[in-house]
Coordinates of N, CA, C and O in Angstrom, one line a residue:
Chain A
M1 N -18.0 16.4 -1.8 CA -16.7 15.9 -2.3 C -17.1 15.2 -3.7 O -18.0 14.4 -3.8
S2 N -16.3 15.6 -4.8 CA -16.6 15.0 -6.1 C -16.1 13.6 -6.2 O -15.3 13.2 -5.4
E3 N -16.6 12.9 -7.2 CA -16.2 11.5 -7.4 C -14.7 11.4 -7.7 O -14.0 10.5 -7.2
K4 N -14.2 12.4 -8.4 CA -12.8 12.4 -8.8 C -11.9 12.6 -7.5 O -10.9 11.9 -7.3
E5 N -12.3 13.5 -6.7 CA -11.6 13.8 -5.5 C -11.6 12.6 -4.6 O -10.6 12.2 -4.0
L6 N -12.8 11.9 -4.5 CA -12.9 10.7 -3.6 C -12.0 9.6 -4.2 O -11.3 8.9 -3.4
G7 N -12.0 9.4 -5.5 CA -11.1 8.4 -6.1 C -9.7 8.7 -5.9 O -8.9 7.8 -5.5
Q8 N -9.3 10.0 -5.9 CA -7.9 10.3 -5.6 C -7.5 10.0 -4.2 O -6.4 9.5 -3.9
K9 N -8.5 10.3 -3.3 CA -8.2 10.0 -1.8 C -8.0 8.5 -1.6 O -7.2 8.1 -0.9
W10 N -8.9 7.7 -2.3 CA -8.8 6.3 -2.1 C -7.4 5.8 -2.7 O -6.8 4.9 -2.1
D11 N -7.0 6.4 -3.9 CA -5.7 6.0 -4.5 C -4.6 6.3 -3.5 O -3.7 5.4 -3.3
R12 N -4.7 7.5 -2.8 CA -3.6 7.9 -1.9 C -3.6 6.9 -0.7 O -2.6 6.5 -0.2
C13 N -4.9 6.5 -0.3 CA -5.0 5.6 0.9 C -4.3 4.3 0.6 O -3.5 3.7 1.4
L14 N -4.6 3.7 -0.6 CA -4.0 2.4 -1.0 C -2.5 2.5 -1.1 O -1.7 1.6 -0.6
A15 N -2.0 3.6 -1.7 CA -0.5 3.8 -1.8 C 0.1 3.9 -0.5 O 1.1 3.2 -0.2
D16 N -0.5 4.7 0.4 CA 0.0 4.9 1.8 C 0.0 3.6 2.5 O 1.0 3.3 3.3
C17 N -1.1 2.7 2.3 CA -1.2 1.4 3.0 C 0.0 0.6 2.6 O 0.7 0.0 3.5
A18 N 0.3 0.5 1.3 CA 1.5 -0.3 0.8 C 2.8 0.2 1.4 O 3.6 -0.6 1.9
V19 N 3.0 1.5 1.4 CA 4.2 2.1 1.9 C 4.4 1.8 3.4 O 5.4 1.4 3.9
K20 N 3.3 2.0 4.2 CA 3.4 1.8 5.7 C 3.6 0.4 6.0 O 4.3 0.0 7.0
F21 N 2.9 -0.5 5.2 CA 3.1 -2.0 5.5 C 4.5 -2.4 5.3 O 5.1 -3.0 6.1
G22 N 5.1 -1.9 4.2 CA 6.5 -2.2 3.9 C 7.5 -1.7 4.9 O 8.4 -2.3 5.3
T23 N 7.2 -0.4 5.3 CA 8.1 0.3 6.3 C 8.0 -0.5 7.6 O 9.0 -0.7 8.2
G24 N 6.8 -0.8 8.0 CA 6.6 -1.5 9.3 C 7.3 -2.8 9.3 O 7.9 -3.2 10.3
L25 N 7.1 -3.5 8.2 CA 7.7 -4.8 8.1 C 9.3 -4.7 8.1 O 9.9 -5.4 8.9
G26 N 9.8 -3.7 7.4 CA 11.2 -3.5 7.3 C 11.8 -3.2 8.7 O 12.8 -3.8 9.2
L27 N 11.2 -2.2 9.3 CA 11.7 -1.8 10.7 C 11.5 -2.9 11.7 O 12.4 -3.1 12.6
G28 N 10.4 -3.7 11.6 CA 10.2 -4.8 12.5 C 11.3 -5.8 12.3 O 11.8 -6.4 13.3
I29 N 11.7 -6.1 11.1 CA 12.8 -7.1 10.8 C 14.1 -6.5 11.4 O 14.8 -7.3 12.1
V30 N 14.4 -5.2 11.2 CA 15.6 -4.6 11.7 C 15.6 -4.8 13.2 O 16.6 -5.2 13.8
F31 N 14.5 -4.4 13.9 CA 14.5 -4.4 15.4 C 14.6 -5.9 15.9 O 15.2 -6.2 16.9
S32 N 13.9 -6.8 15.1 CA 13.9 -8.2 15.5 C 15.3 -8.8 15.5 O 15.8 -9.5 16.4
V33 N 16.1 -8.4 14.4 CA 17.4 -9.0 14.2 C 18.4 -8.3 15.2 O 19.2 -9.0 15.8
V34 N 18.2 -7.0 15.4 CA 19.2 -6.3 16.2 C 19.0 -6.5 17.7 O 20.0 -6.7 18.4
F35 N 17.8 -6.4 18.2 CA 17.5 -6.4 19.6 C 16.9 -7.7 20.2 O 17.1 -8.0 21.3
F36 N 16.0 -8.3 19.4 CA 15.2 -9.4 20.0 C 15.5 -10.8 19.5 O 14.6 -11.6 19.4
K37 N 16.7 -11.0 19.1 CA 17.2 -12.4 18.8 C 16.3 -13.1 17.7 O 16.0 -14.3 17.9
R38 N 15.9 -12.3 16.7 CA 15.2 -12.9 15.5 C 13.9 -13.5 15.9 O 13.5 -14.5 15.3
R39 N 13.2 -12.9 16.9 CA 11.9 -13.4 17.2 C 10.9 -12.9 16.2 O 11.1 -11.9 15.6
T40 N 9.7 -13.5 16.2 CA 8.7 -13.1 15.2 C 7.9 -11.9 15.6 O 7.4 -11.1 14.8
W41 N 7.7 -11.7 16.9 CA 6.7 -10.7 17.4 C 7.1 -9.3 17.0 O 6.2 -8.5 16.7
P42 N 8.4 -8.9 17.0 CA 8.6 -7.5 16.6 C 8.2 -7.2 15.1 O 7.8 -6.1 14.8
I43 N 8.3 -8.3 14.3 CA 8.0 -8.1 12.9 C 6.5 -7.9 12.8 O 6.0 -7.0 12.1
V44 N 5.7 -8.8 13.5 CA 4.3 -8.7 13.5 C 3.8 -7.3 14.1 O 2.9 -6.7 13.5
F45 N 4.5 -6.9 15.2 CA 4.1 -5.6 15.8 C 4.4 -4.5 14.9 O 3.6 -3.6 14.7
G46 N 5.6 -4.5 14.2 CA 5.9 -3.4 13.3 C 4.9 -3.3 12.1 O 4.5 -2.2 11.7
T47 N 4.6 -4.5 11.6 CA 3.6 -4.5 10.5 C 2.2 -4.0 10.9 O 1.6 -3.2 10.2
G48 N 1.8 -4.4 12.1 CA 0.6 -3.9 12.7 C 0.6 -2.4 12.9 O -0.4 -1.7 12.6
L49 N 1.7 -1.9 13.4 CA 1.9 -0.4 13.6 C 1.7 0.3 12.3 O 1.0 1.3 12.2
G50 N 2.4 -0.2 11.2 CA 2.3 0.4 9.9 C 0.9 0.4 9.4 O 0.4 1.5 8.9
L51 N 0.2 -0.7 9.5 CA -1.2 -0.8 9.0 C -2.1 0.2 9.8 O -2.9 0.8 9.2
G52 N -1.8 0.2 11.1 CA -2.6 1.1 11.9 C -2.4 2.6 11.5 O -3.4 3.4 11.5
M53 N -1.2 3.0 11.3 CA -0.9 4.3 10.8 C -1.5 4.6 9.5 O -2.1 5.7 9.3
A54 N -1.5 3.7 8.6 CA -2.1 3.9 7.3 C -3.7 4.1 7.4 O -4.3 4.9 6.8
Y55 N -4.3 3.2 8.3 CA -5.7 3.3 8.6 C -6.1 4.7 9.1 O -7.0 5.4 8.7
S56 N -5.3 5.2 10.1 CA -5.5 6.5 10.7 C -5.4 7.6 9.7 O -6.2 8.5 9.6
N57 N -4.3 7.5 8.8 CA -4.1 8.6 7.8 C -5.3 8.6 6.8 O -5.8 9.7 6.4
C58 N -5.8 7.4 6.4 CA -6.9 7.2 5.5 C -8.1 7.9 6.1 O -8.8 8.6 5.5
Q59 N -8.4 7.6 7.4 CA -9.6 8.1 8.1 C -9.5 9.6 8.1 O -10.5 10.3 7.8
N60 N -8.4 10.2 8.5 CA -8.3 11.6 8.5 C -8.5 12.3 7.1 O -9.1 13.3 7.0
D61 N -7.9 11.6 6.1 CA -8.0 12.2 4.8 C -9.4 12.1 4.3 O -9.9 13.1 3.7
L62 N -10.1 11.0 4.5 CA -11.5 10.9 4.1 C -12.4 11.9 4.9 O -13.4 12.3 4.3
R63 N -12.1 12.1 6.1 CA -13.0 13.0 6.9 C -12.7 14.4 6.7 O -13.5 15.3 7.1
S64 N -11.5 14.8 6.2 CA -11.0 16.2 6.2 C -12.0 17.1 5.4 O -12.1 18.3 5.7
H65 N -12.7 16.5 4.4 CA -13.6 17.3 3.7 C -14.8 17.9 4.5 O -15.3 19.0 4.3
Y66 N -15.1 17.1 5.5 CA -16.3 17.4 6.3 C -16.0 18.1 7.7 O -16.8 18.6 8.3
V67 N -14.7 18.1 8.0 CA -14.3 18.8 9.3 C -14.0 20.2 9.1 O -13.3 20.6 8.1
L68 N -14.6 21.1 9.9 CA -14.4 22.5 9.8 C -13.0 22.9 10.3 O -12.6 22.5 11.4
Q69 N -12.2 23.5 9.4 CA -10.8 23.8 9.8 C -10.8 25.0 10.8 O -11.7 25.9 10.7
S70 N -9.8 25.1 11.7 CA -9.8 26.2 12.7 C -9.7 27.6 12.1 O -10.2 28.5 12.6
K71 N -9.0 27.7 10.9 CA -8.8 29.0 10.2 C -10.2 29.5 9.8 O -10.5 30.7 10.0
V72 N -11.0 28.6 9.2 CA -12.3 29.0 8.7 C -13.2 29.4 9.9 O -13.9 30.4 9.8
A73 N -13.1 28.6 11.0 CA -13.9 28.9 12.2 C -13.5 30.3 12.7 O -14.4 31.1 13.1
K74 N -12.2 30.6 12.7 CA -11.8 31.9 13.3 C -12.3 33.1 12.4 O -12.7 34.1 12.9
E75 N -12.2 32.9 11.0 CA -12.7 33.9 10.1 C -14.1 34.2 10.3 O -14.6 35.3 10.2
Q76 N -14.9 33.1 10.5 CA -16.3 33.2 10.7 C -16.6 33.9 12.1 O -17.5 34.6 12.2
Chain B
M1 N 44.5 -8.5 36.8 CA 44.3 -9.2 35.5 C 42.8 -9.6 35.4 O 42.2 -9.3 34.4
H2 N 42.3 -10.2 36.4 CA 40.9 -10.6 36.4 C 40.0 -9.4 36.3 O 39.0 -9.5 35.5
L3 N 40.3 -8.3 37.0 CA 39.5 -7.1 36.9 C 39.5 -6.5 35.5 O 38.5 -6.0 35.0
S4 N 40.7 -6.5 34.9 CA 40.8 -5.9 33.6 C 40.0 -6.7 32.5 O 39.5 -6.1 31.6
V5 N 40.0 -8.0 32.7 CA 39.2 -8.9 31.8 C 37.7 -8.5 31.9 O 37.0 -8.4 30.9
K6 N 37.3 -8.4 33.1 CA 35.9 -8.1 33.4 C 35.5 -6.7 32.8 O 34.5 -6.5 32.1
F7 N 36.4 -5.8 33.0 CA 36.2 -4.4 32.4 C 36.2 -4.4 30.9 O 35.3 -3.8 30.3
A8 N 37.1 -5.2 30.3 CA 37.1 -5.3 28.8 C 35.8 -5.9 28.3 O 35.2 -5.5 27.3
V9 N 35.3 -7.0 29.0 CA 34.0 -7.6 28.6 C 32.9 -6.6 28.7 O 32.0 -6.5 27.8
K10 N 32.9 -5.8 29.8 CA 31.8 -4.8 29.9 C 31.8 -3.7 28.8 O 30.8 -3.4 28.2
I11 N 33.1 -3.3 28.5 CA 33.2 -2.3 27.5 C 32.7 -2.9 26.1 O 32.1 -2.2 25.4
K12 N 33.1 -4.1 25.9 CA 32.7 -4.8 24.6 C 31.2 -4.8 24.5 O 30.6 -4.5 23.5
Q13 N 30.5 -5.2 25.7 CA 29.0 -5.2 25.7 C 28.4 -3.9 25.4 O 27.5 -3.7 24.6
H14 N 29.0 -2.8 26.0 CA 28.5 -1.5 25.8 C 28.7 -1.0 24.3 O 27.8 -0.4 23.8
I15 N 29.8 -1.4 23.8 CA 30.1 -1.0 22.4 C 29.1 -1.7 21.5 O 28.5 -1.1 20.5
L16 N 28.9 -3.0 21.8 CA 27.9 -3.8 20.9 C 26.5 -3.2 21.0 O 25.8 -3.0 20.0
F17 N 26.1 -2.8 22.2 CA 24.8 -2.2 22.4 C 24.7 -0.9 21.7 O 23.7 -0.6 21.1
A18 N 25.8 -0.1 21.8 CA 25.8 1.2 21.1 C 25.7 1.0 19.6 O 25.0 1.8 18.9
T19 N 26.4 0.0 19.1 CA 26.3 -0.2 17.6 C 24.9 -0.6 17.2 O 24.4 -0.1 16.2
K20 N 24.3 -1.5 18.0 CA 22.9 -1.9 17.7 C 22.0 -0.7 17.7 O 21.1 -0.6 16.8
L21 N 22.1 0.1 18.7 CA 21.3 1.3 18.9 C 21.5 2.2 17.7 O 20.5 2.7 17.1
T22 N 22.7 2.4 17.2 CA 23.0 3.2 16.1 C 22.3 2.7 14.8 O 21.7 3.4 14.0
L23 N 22.4 1.3 14.6 CA 21.8 0.7 13.4 C 20.3 0.9 13.4 O 19.7 1.4 12.4
A24 N 19.7 0.6 14.6 CA 18.2 0.6 14.6 C 17.7 2.1 14.5 O 16.8 2.4 13.8
G25 N 18.4 3.0 15.2 CA 18.1 4.4 15.2 C 18.3 5.0 13.8 O 17.5 5.8 13.3
G26 N 19.4 4.6 13.1 CA 19.6 5.0 11.8 C 18.5 4.6 10.8 O 18.1 5.4 10.0
A27 N 18.1 3.3 10.9 CA 17.0 2.8 10.1 C 15.7 3.6 10.3 O 15.0 4.0 9.4
L28 N 15.4 3.9 11.6 CA 14.2 4.6 11.9 C 14.3 6.1 11.4 O 13.4 6.6 10.8
Y29 N 15.5 6.7 11.5 CA 15.7 8.0 11.0 C 15.5 8.1 9.5 O 14.9 9.0 8.9
V30 N 16.1 7.1 8.8 CA 16.0 7.1 7.3 C 14.6 6.9 6.9 O 14.1 7.6 5.9
A31 N 13.8 6.1 7.6 CA 12.4 5.9 7.3 C 11.6 7.2 7.5 O 10.8 7.6 6.7
Y32 N 11.9 7.9 8.6 CA 11.3 9.2 8.9 C 11.6 10.3 7.9 O 10.8 11.0 7.4
D33 N 12.9 10.3 7.5 CA 13.4 11.4 6.7 C 12.9 11.2 5.2 O 12.7 12.2 4.5
S34 N 12.7 10.0 4.8 CA 12.1 9.8 3.4 C 10.6 10.0 3.3 O 10.0 9.7 2.3
G35 N 10.0 10.3 4.4 CA 8.6 10.6 4.4 C 7.7 9.3 4.5 O 6.5 9.3 4.1
L36 N 8.3 8.2 4.9 CA 7.6 6.9 4.9 C 6.7 6.8 6.1 O 5.8 6.0 6.1
L37 N 6.9 7.7 7.1 CA 6.1 7.6 8.3 C 5.2 8.8 8.4 O 4.6 9.1 9.5
G38 N 5.0 9.6 7.4 CA 4.2 10.8 7.4 C 2.8 10.5 7.0 O 2.3 9.4 7.2
N39 N 2.1 11.6 6.5 CA 0.7 11.4 6.1 C 0.6 10.8 4.8 O 1.5 10.4 4.1
G40 N -0.7 10.6 4.3 CA -1.0 9.9 3.1 C -0.3 10.5 1.8 O 0.2 9.8 1.0
K41 N -0.3 11.8 1.8 CA 0.3 12.5 0.6 C 1.8 12.1 0.5 O 2.3 11.8 -0.6
E42 N 2.5 12.2 1.6 CA 4.0 11.9 1.6 C 4.2 10.4 1.2 O 5.1 10.1 0.5
G43 N 3.3 9.5 1.7 CA 3.4 8.1 1.5 C 3.3 7.8 0.0 O 4.0 7.0 -0.6
S44 N 2.3 8.5 -0.7 CA 2.1 8.2 -2.1 C 3.2 8.8 -2.9 O 3.6 8.2 -3.9
V45 N 3.8 9.9 -2.5 CA 5.0 10.5 -3.2 C 6.1 9.5 -3.1 O 6.9 9.3 -4.0
A46 N 6.3 9.0 -1.9 CA 7.4 8.0 -1.6 C 7.3 6.8 -2.5 O 8.2 6.3 -3.1
L47 N 6.0 6.3 -2.7 CA 5.7 5.1 -3.5 C 6.0 5.5 -5.0 O 6.6 4.6 -5.7
G48 N 5.7 6.7 -5.4 CA 6.0 7.1 -6.8 C 7.5 7.1 -7.0 O 8.0 6.7 -8.1
R49 N 8.2 7.6 -6.0 CA 9.7 7.7 -6.2 C 10.3 6.3 -6.3 O 11.2 6.0 -7.1
A50 N 9.7 5.4 -5.5 CA 10.2 4.0 -5.5 C 9.9 3.3 -6.8 O 10.8 2.6 -7.4
K51 N 8.7 3.6 -7.3 CA 8.3 3.0 -8.6 C 9.2 3.5 -9.7 O 9.6 2.7 -10.6
D52 N 9.6 4.8 -9.7 CA 10.5 5.4 -10.7 C 11.9 4.8 -10.6 O 12.5 4.6 -11.6
A53 N 12.3 4.6 -9.4 CA 13.7 4.1 -9.2 C 13.9 2.6 -9.4 O 15.0 2.2 -9.6
F54 N 12.8 1.8 -9.4 CA 12.9 0.4 -9.4 C 13.5 -0.2 -10.7 O 14.4 -0.9 -10.7
P55 N 12.9 0.2 -11.9 CA 13.4 -0.4 -13.2 C 14.9 -0.1 -13.4 O 15.6 -1.0 -13.8
P56 N 15.4 1.2 -13.3 CA 16.8 1.4 -13.5 C 17.7 0.6 -12.6 O 18.7 0.0 -13.0
A57 N 17.2 0.4 -11.3 CA 18.0 -0.3 -10.3 C 18.1 -1.8 -10.7 O 19.1 -2.4 -10.7
V58 N 16.9 -2.4 -11.2 CA 16.9 -3.8 -11.6 C 17.8 -4.0 -12.8 O 18.6 -4.9 -12.9
E59 N 17.7 -3.0 -13.8 CA 18.6 -3.1 -15.0 C 20.1 -3.1 -14.6 O 20.9 -3.9 -15.1
E60 N 20.5 -2.2 -13.6 CA 21.9 -2.1 -13.2 C 22.3 -3.5 -12.6 O 23.4 -3.9 -12.9
W61 N 21.5 -4.0 -11.7 CA 21.8 -5.3 -11.1 C 21.9 -6.4 -12.1 O 22.8 -7.3 -12.0
M62 N 21.0 -6.4 -13.1 CA 21.1 -7.4 -14.1 C 22.4 -7.3 -14.9 O 23.1 -8.3 -15.2
K63 N 22.8 -6.1 -15.2 CA 24.1 -5.9 -15.9 C 25.3 -6.4 -15.1 O 26.2 -7.0 -15.6
Y64 N 25.2 -6.1 -13.8 CA 26.3 -6.5 -12.9 C 26.4 -8.0 -12.8 O 27.5 -8.5 -12.8
F65 N 25.2 -8.7 -12.7 CA 25.3 -10.1 -12.5 C 25.3 -10.8 -13.9 O 25.6 -12.0 -13.9
G66 N 25.0 -10.1 -14.9 CA 25.2 -10.7 -16.3 C 24.1 -11.6 -16.7 O 24.4 -12.5 -17.5
F67 N 22.9 -11.5 -16.3 CA 21.8 -12.2 -16.8 C 20.5 -11.4 -17.0 O 20.4 -10.4 -16.3
Q68 N 19.6 -11.8 -17.9 CA 18.4 -11.1 -18.2 C 17.2 -11.7 -17.6 O 17.0 -12.9 -17.7
L69 N 16.4 -10.9 -17.0 CA 15.1 -11.4 -16.5 C 14.2 -11.5 -17.6 O 14.2 -10.7 -18.6
P70 N 13.3 -12.5 -17.6 CA 12.3 -12.6 -18.7 C 11.3 -11.4 -18.7 O 11.1 -10.9 -17.6
A71 N 10.9 -11.0 -19.8 CA 10.0 -9.8 -19.9 C 8.7 -10.1 -19.2 O 8.1 -11.2 -19.2
T72 N 8.2 -9.1 -18.4 CA 6.9 -9.3 -17.7 C 5.8 -9.4 -18.7 O 5.7 -8.6 -19.6
P73 N 4.9 -10.3 -18.5 CA 3.8 -10.5 -19.4 C 2.8 -9.3 -19.3 O 2.5 -8.9 -18.2
K74 N 2.2 -8.8 -20.4 CA 1.3 -7.7 -20.3 C -0.1 -8.2 -20.1 O -0.6 -9.0 -20.9
I75 N -0.7 -7.8 -19.0 CA -2.0 -8.2 -18.7 C -3.0 -7.1 -19.1 O -2.8 -5.9 -18.7
E76 N -4.0 -7.5 -19.9 CA -4.9 -6.5 -20.4 C -5.9 -6.0 -19.4 O -6.5 -4.9 -19.5
F77 N -6.2 -6.8 -18.4 CA -7.2 -6.5 -17.4 C -6.8 -5.4 -16.5 O -5.7 -5.3 -16.0
S78 N -7.7 -4.4 -16.3 CA -7.4 -3.3 -15.4 C -8.5 -3.3 -14.3 O -9.7 -3.0 -14.5
P79 N -8.0 -3.5 -13.0 CA -9.0 -3.5 -11.9 C -9.8 -2.2 -11.8 O -10.9 -2.2 -11.4
L80 N -9.1 -1.1 -12.1 CA -9.7 0.2 -12.0 C -10.9 0.3 -12.9 O -12.0 0.8 -12.5
D81 N -10.8 -0.1 -14.1 CA -11.9 0.0 -15.1 C -12.9 -1.1 -14.8 O -14.1 -0.9 -15.0
A82 N -12.5 -2.2 -14.3 CA -13.5 -3.3 -14.1 C -14.2 -3.3 -12.7 O -15.1 -4.1 -12.5
W83 N -13.9 -2.3 -11.9 CA -14.4 -2.2 -10.5 C -15.9 -2.2 -10.5 O -16.5 -3.0 -9.8
N84 N -16.6 -1.4 -11.2 CA -18.0 -1.3 -11.2 C -18.7 -2.0 -12.3 O -19.9 -1.9 -12.5
S85 N -17.9 -2.8 -13.1 CA -18.5 -3.3 -14.4 C -19.6 -4.3 -14.1 O -20.6 -4.3 -14.8
G86 N -19.6 -5.0 -13.0 CA -20.7 -6.0 -12.6 C -22.0 -5.2 -12.4 O -23.0 -5.5 -13.0
V87 N -21.9 -4.1 -11.6 CA -23.1 -3.3 -11.4 C -23.6 -2.7 -12.6 O -24.8 -2.7 -12.9
Q88 N -22.7 -2.1 -13.4 CA -23.1 -1.4 -14.7 C -23.8 -2.4 -15.6 O -24.8 -2.1 -16.2
K89 N -23.2 -3.6 -15.8 CA -23.8 -4.6 -16.7 C -25.1 -5.1 -16.2 O -26.1 -5.2 -17.0
S90 N -25.3 -5.3 -14.9 CA -26.6 -5.7 -14.3 C -27.6 -4.7 -14.6 O -28.7 -5.0 -15.1
F91 N -27.3 -3.4 -14.3 CA -28.3 -2.4 -14.5 C -28.6 -2.1 -16.0 O -29.8 -1.7 -16.4
H92 N -27.6 -2.2 -16.9 CA -27.9 -2.1 -18.3 C -28.8 -3.2 -18.7 O -29.8 -3.0 -19.5
A93 N -28.6 -4.5 -18.3 CA -29.5 -5.6 -18.6 C -30.9 -5.3 -18.1 O -31.9 -5.6 -18.8
L94 N -31.0 -4.8 -16.9 CA -32.3 -4.5 -16.4 C -33.1 -3.4 -17.2 O -34.3 -3.5 -17.4
S95 N -32.3 -2.4 -17.7 CA -32.9 -1.3 -18.4 C -33.4 -1.8 -19.8 O -34.4 -1.3 -20.3
V96 N -32.6 -2.7 -20.4 CA -33.1 -3.1 -21.7 C -34.0 -4.4 -21.7 O -34.4 -4.9 -22.7
A97 N -34.2 -4.9 -20.5 CA -35.0 -6.1 -20.3 C -36.4 -6.0 -20.9 O -36.8 -7.0 -21.6
P98 N -37.2 -4.9 -20.7 CA -38.5 -4.9 -21.3 C -38.5 -5.0 -22.8 O -39.2 -5.8 -23.4
S99 N -37.6 -4.2 -23.5 CA -37.6 -4.2 -24.9 C -37.1 -5.5 -25.5 O -37.6 -6.0 -26.4
T100 N -36.1 -6.1 -24.8 CA -35.6 -7.4 -25.2 C -36.6 -8.5 -25.1 O -36.8 -9.3 -25.9
A101 N -37.4 -8.4 -23.9 CA -38.4 -9.4 -23.7 C -39.5 -9.3 -24.8 O -40.0 -10.3 -25.3
S102 N -39.9 -8.0 -25.1 CA -40.9 -7.9 -26.2 C -40.4 -8.4 -27.5 O -41.2 -9.0 -28.3
D103 N -39.1 -8.1 -27.8 CA -38.6 -8.6 -29.1 C -38.6 -10.1 -29.1 O -39.0 -10.7 -30.1
Y104 N -38.2 -10.8 -28.1 CA -38.2 -12.3 -28.0 C -39.6 -12.8 -28.1 O -39.9 -13.8 -28.8
T105 N -40.6 -12.1 -27.4 CA -42.0 -12.6 -27.5 C -42.5 -12.5 -28.9 O -43.2 -13.4 -29.4
K106 N -42.2 -11.4 -29.6 CA -42.6 -11.2 -31.0 C -42.0 -12.3 -31.9 O -42.8 -12.9 -32.7
Q107 N -40.7 -12.5 -31.7 CA -40.0 -13.6 -32.5 C -40.7 -14.9 -32.2 O -40.9 -15.7 -33.1
G108 N -41.0 -15.2 -30.9 CA -41.6 -16.5 -30.6 C -43.0 -16.6 -31.2 O -43.3 -17.7 -31.8
L109 N -43.8 -15.5 -31.1 CA -45.1 -15.6 -31.7 C -45.1 -15.8 -33.2 O -45.9 -16.6 -33.8
Q110 N -44.1 -15.1 -33.9 CA -43.9 -15.2 -35.3 C -43.6 -16.7 -35.7 O -44.1 -17.2 -36.7
Y111 N -42.7 -17.3 -34.9 CA -42.3 -18.6 -35.1 C -43.4 -19.6 -35.0 O -43.6 -20.5 -35.9
V112 N -44.3 -19.4 -34.0 CA -45.5 -20.2 -33.8 C -46.4 -20.1 -34.9 O -47.0 -21.0 -35.5
K113 N -46.6 -18.8 -35.4 CA -47.5 -18.5 -36.5 C -47.0 -19.2 -37.8 O -47.8 -19.9 -38.5
D114 N -45.6 -19.2 -38.0 CA -45.1 -19.8 -39.2 C -45.3 -21.3 -39.1 O -45.5 -22.0 -40.1
L115 N -45.2 -21.9 -37.9 CA -45.4 -23.3 -37.7 C -46.8 -23.7 -38.0 O -47.1 -24.8 -38.6
T116 N -47.8 -22.9 -37.6 CA -49.2 -23.2 -37.8 C -49.7 -22.9 -39.3 O -50.8 -23.3 -39.6
K117 N -48.9 -22.2 -40.1 CA -49.3 -21.9 -41.5 C -49.4 -23.2 -42.3 O -48.6 -24.1 -42.3

């Protein structure tokens, strides 16, 4: 993987982290207000979910260069 | 009369629950549809769209409320460029250390020679 490609992947990772954090926070607030009588735990749970999804996406993106894709395996 | 009041209360509770479900489900659907819950590429595209939409939206709201936000101060520092600067400067200093040391030693010896003249 070239330095440029790695840099782009990290940029995507950080952007995705920000987006998922905001989405998780927003959805957590919505669910907290609508269903759970404005308690804090749905907000924390939603934020945690968002960060976890971002971490998982990052991991897959950074590993994708080294993982043999099934199409390549079939051709071989 | 008593039964109809109970029935009305139950109907009201069901309607309230259905409204809450619609709100929460709608928020979840909007998040999914805008690509906010997808992979990294979709997330960065969504962030780009939000960045592009933010200044015009702020300007419209300012016009609507009739006041101006102060201009954002321009910061010259770029974390992207400064990220490896510590390592780069340290290794540059290490690479020029021998020649710098010899220059300083020569200057010191010259100074001592001048003093002893």
